[in-house]
Amino acid sequence: MEGFLNFRITPWLRRLITRALAIIPAVLVIGMLGESKTTQLLVASQVVLSMQLGFAVWPLMRFTNEKAKMGEFANRLWLKILGWITAAIIIALNLKLLLDMFVPAPILKAFYGLFGLPAPTE
C-alpha cells in the first residue's frame, strides 16, 4: 500500500497501528458486554465472515465465465452450471445462517412454520 498511496511510515509504527485497529474494537466490545458473552461474539463474528464468501464467489464466477477476459481458459458449460449452483447454495445457506443467528426465536419459529419446516433449536 505504501507505493500505491505514496505514504511512507516506519514499520514498527505501521504494525502498532494495524494491531491496535484489530484489537481495540474487540476489547471494547468485550468490555461492554462482559466476558461471558465472548463465545456468542465469536460465533457472530464467524457468521459475518462467512457472509463474505458469497461476495467472493459471485464475481469470481462472473469473471471466469467471460470468454473475452479468460480466452481459452474460460469456464466450460458444465463448470458454469456447477459453479453457479454452488454459489447459490453458499448464498442460500448464508442467508439461513443469518436468519437463525439474528432473528428472535418466536419470529423464526413462525417463519419456518410457514414452510412446514422444523425451527432450529438452540
CSV table of C-alpha atoms in Angstrom, one decimal:
chain,number,residue,atom,x,y,z
A,1,MET,CA,0.0,0.0,0.0
A,2,GLU,CA,2.9,2.4,0.6
A,3,GLY,CA,3.8,2.6,-3.1
A,4,PHE,CA,0.1,2.9,-4.1
A,5,LEU,CA,-0.7,5.7,-1.7
A,6,ASN,CA,2.8,7.2,-1.7
A,7,PHE,CA,2.6,7.3,2.1
A,8,ARG,CA,5.7,6.2,4.0
A,9,ILE,CA,5.5,5.1,7.6
A,10,THR,CA,8.1,3.3,9.7
A,11,PRO,CA,7.4,-0.5,10.0
A,12,TRP,CA,7.1,-0.5,13.8
A,13,LEU,CA,4.5,2.3,13.7
A,14,ARG,CA,2.5,0.6,10.9
A,15,ARG,CA,2.4,-2.6,12.9
A,16,LEU,CA,1.3,-0.8,16.1
A,17,ILE,CA,-1.5,1.0,14.2
A,18,THR,CA,-2.8,-2.1,12.4
A,19,ARG,CA,-2.6,-4.2,15.6
A,20,ALA,CA,-4.5,-1.5,17.5
A,21,LEU,CA,-7.1,-1.3,14.8
A,22,ALA,CA,-7.7,-5.1,15.2
A,23,ILE,CA,-7.6,-5.4,18.9
A,24,ILE,CA,-9.1,-2.2,20.3
A,25,PRO,CA,-12.7,-2.8,19.0
A,26,ALA,CA,-12.6,-6.4,20.3
A,27,VAL,CA,-11.5,-5.3,23.7
A,28,LEU,CA,-14.2,-2.5,23.8
A,29,VAL,CA,-17.0,-4.9,22.8
A,30,ILE,CA,-15.9,-7.5,25.4
A,31,GLY,CA,-15.6,-4.7,28.0
A,32,MET,CA,-19.2,-3.5,27.2
A,33,LEU,CA,-20.9,-6.9,27.0
A,34,GLY,CA,-18.8,-8.8,29.5
A,35,GLU,CA,-16.5,-11.9,29.4
A,36,SER,CA,-19.5,-14.3,29.5
A,37,LYS,CA,-20.6,-13.2,26.0
A,38,THR,CA,-17.3,-13.9,24.3
A,39,THR,CA,-18.5,-17.2,22.8
A,40,GLN,CA,-21.6,-15.6,21.3
A,41,LEU,CA,-19.4,-12.8,20.0
A,42,LEU,CA,-17.0,-15.3,18.3
A,43,VAL,CA,-19.9,-17.1,16.7
A,44,ALA,CA,-21.5,-13.8,15.5
A,45,SER,CA,-18.1,-12.8,14.0
A,46,GLN,CA,-17.8,-16.1,12.2
A,47,VAL,CA,-21.3,-15.6,10.8
A,48,VAL,CA,-20.4,-12.2,9.5
A,49,LEU,CA,-17.1,-13.6,8.0
A,50,SER,CA,-19.0,-16.4,6.2
A,51,MET,CA,-21.2,-13.8,4.5
A,52,GLN,CA,-18.1,-12.6,2.6
A,53,LEU,CA,-17.8,-15.9,0.8
A,54,GLY,CA,-20.8,-15.3,-1.3
A,55,PHE,CA,-19.5,-11.9,-2.3
A,56,ALA,CA,-16.2,-13.5,-3.3
A,57,VAL,CA,-17.7,-16.5,-5.3
A,58,TRP,CA,-20.2,-14.4,-7.3
A,59,PRO,CA,-17.6,-12.1,-9.0
A,60,LEU,CA,-15.2,-15.0,-9.4
A,61,MET,CA,-17.9,-16.9,-11.4
A,62,ARG,CA,-18.7,-13.8,-13.4
A,63,PHE,CA,-15.1,-13.1,-14.3
A,64,THR,CA,-14.1,-16.7,-15.1
A,65,ASN,CA,-17.2,-17.2,-17.3
A,66,GLU,CA,-16.3,-14.4,-19.7
A,67,LYS,CA,-14.6,-15.6,-22.8
A,68,ALA,CA,-13.3,-12.1,-23.7
A,69,LYS,CA,-11.3,-11.9,-20.4
A,70,MET,CA,-10.3,-15.5,-19.9
A,71,GLY,CA,-9.9,-16.6,-23.5
A,72,GLU,CA,-9.4,-20.4,-23.8
A,73,PHE,CA,-9.4,-20.7,-20.0
A,74,ALA,CA,-13.0,-19.6,-19.6
A,75,ASN,CA,-15.3,-22.0,-17.8
A,76,ARG,CA,-17.0,-24.6,-19.9
A,77,LEU,CA,-20.7,-25.1,-19.7
A,78,TRP,CA,-20.7,-27.9,-17.2
A,79,LEU,CA,-18.4,-25.9,-14.9
A,80,LYS,CA,-20.5,-22.8,-15.2
A,81,ILE,CA,-23.6,-24.8,-14.2
A,82,LEU,CA,-21.8,-26.5,-11.3
A,83,GLY,CA,-20.2,-23.2,-10.2
A,84,TRP,CA,-23.5,-21.2,-10.2
A,85,ILE,CA,-25.3,-24.0,-8.3
A,86,THR,CA,-22.5,-24.0,-5.7
A,87,ALA,CA,-22.7,-20.2,-5.4
A,88,ALA,CA,-26.4,-20.3,-5.0
A,89,ILE,CA,-26.1,-22.9,-2.3
A,90,ILE,CA,-23.5,-20.9,-0.4
A,91,ILE,CA,-25.6,-17.7,-0.6
A,92,ALA,CA,-28.8,-19.6,0.5
A,93,LEU,CA,-27.1,-21.3,3.4
A,94,ASN,CA,-25.5,-18.0,4.5
A,95,LEU,CA,-28.9,-16.3,4.4
A,96,LYS,CA,-30.4,-19.2,6.5
A,97,LEU,CA,-27.5,-18.8,8.9
A,98,LEU,CA,-28.1,-15.1,9.2
A,99,LEU,CA,-31.8,-15.7,10.0
A,100,ASP,CA,-31.0,-18.4,12.5
A,101,MET,CA,-28.4,-16.2,14.2
A,102,PHE,CA,-30.1,-12.8,14.4
A,103,VAL,CA,-33.9,-13.2,14.2
A,104,PRO,CA,-35.7,-13.7,17.5
A,105,ALA,CA,-36.9,-17.2,18.2
A,106,PRO,CA,-40.7,-16.6,18.0
A,107,ILE,CA,-40.4,-14.9,14.6
A,108,LEU,CA,-38.1,-17.6,13.4
A,109,LYS,CA,-40.5,-20.3,14.5
A,110,ALA,CA,-43.4,-18.7,12.7
A,111,PHE,CA,-41.2,-18.2,9.5
A,112,TYR,CA,-40.2,-21.9,9.4
A,113,GLY,CA,-43.8,-22.9,10.2
A,114,LEU,CA,-44.9,-21.1,7.0
A,115,PHE,CA,-42.8,-23.6,5.0
A,116,GLY,CA,-43.6,-26.6,7.2
A,117,LEU,CA,-40.0,-26.8,8.4
A,118,PRO,CA,-38.9,-27.5,12.0
A,119,ALA,CA,-37.5,-24.5,13.7
A,120,PRO,CA,-33.8,-24.7,14.7
A,121,THR,CA,-33.2,-25.3,18.4
A,122,GLU,CA,-30.5,-23.7,20.5
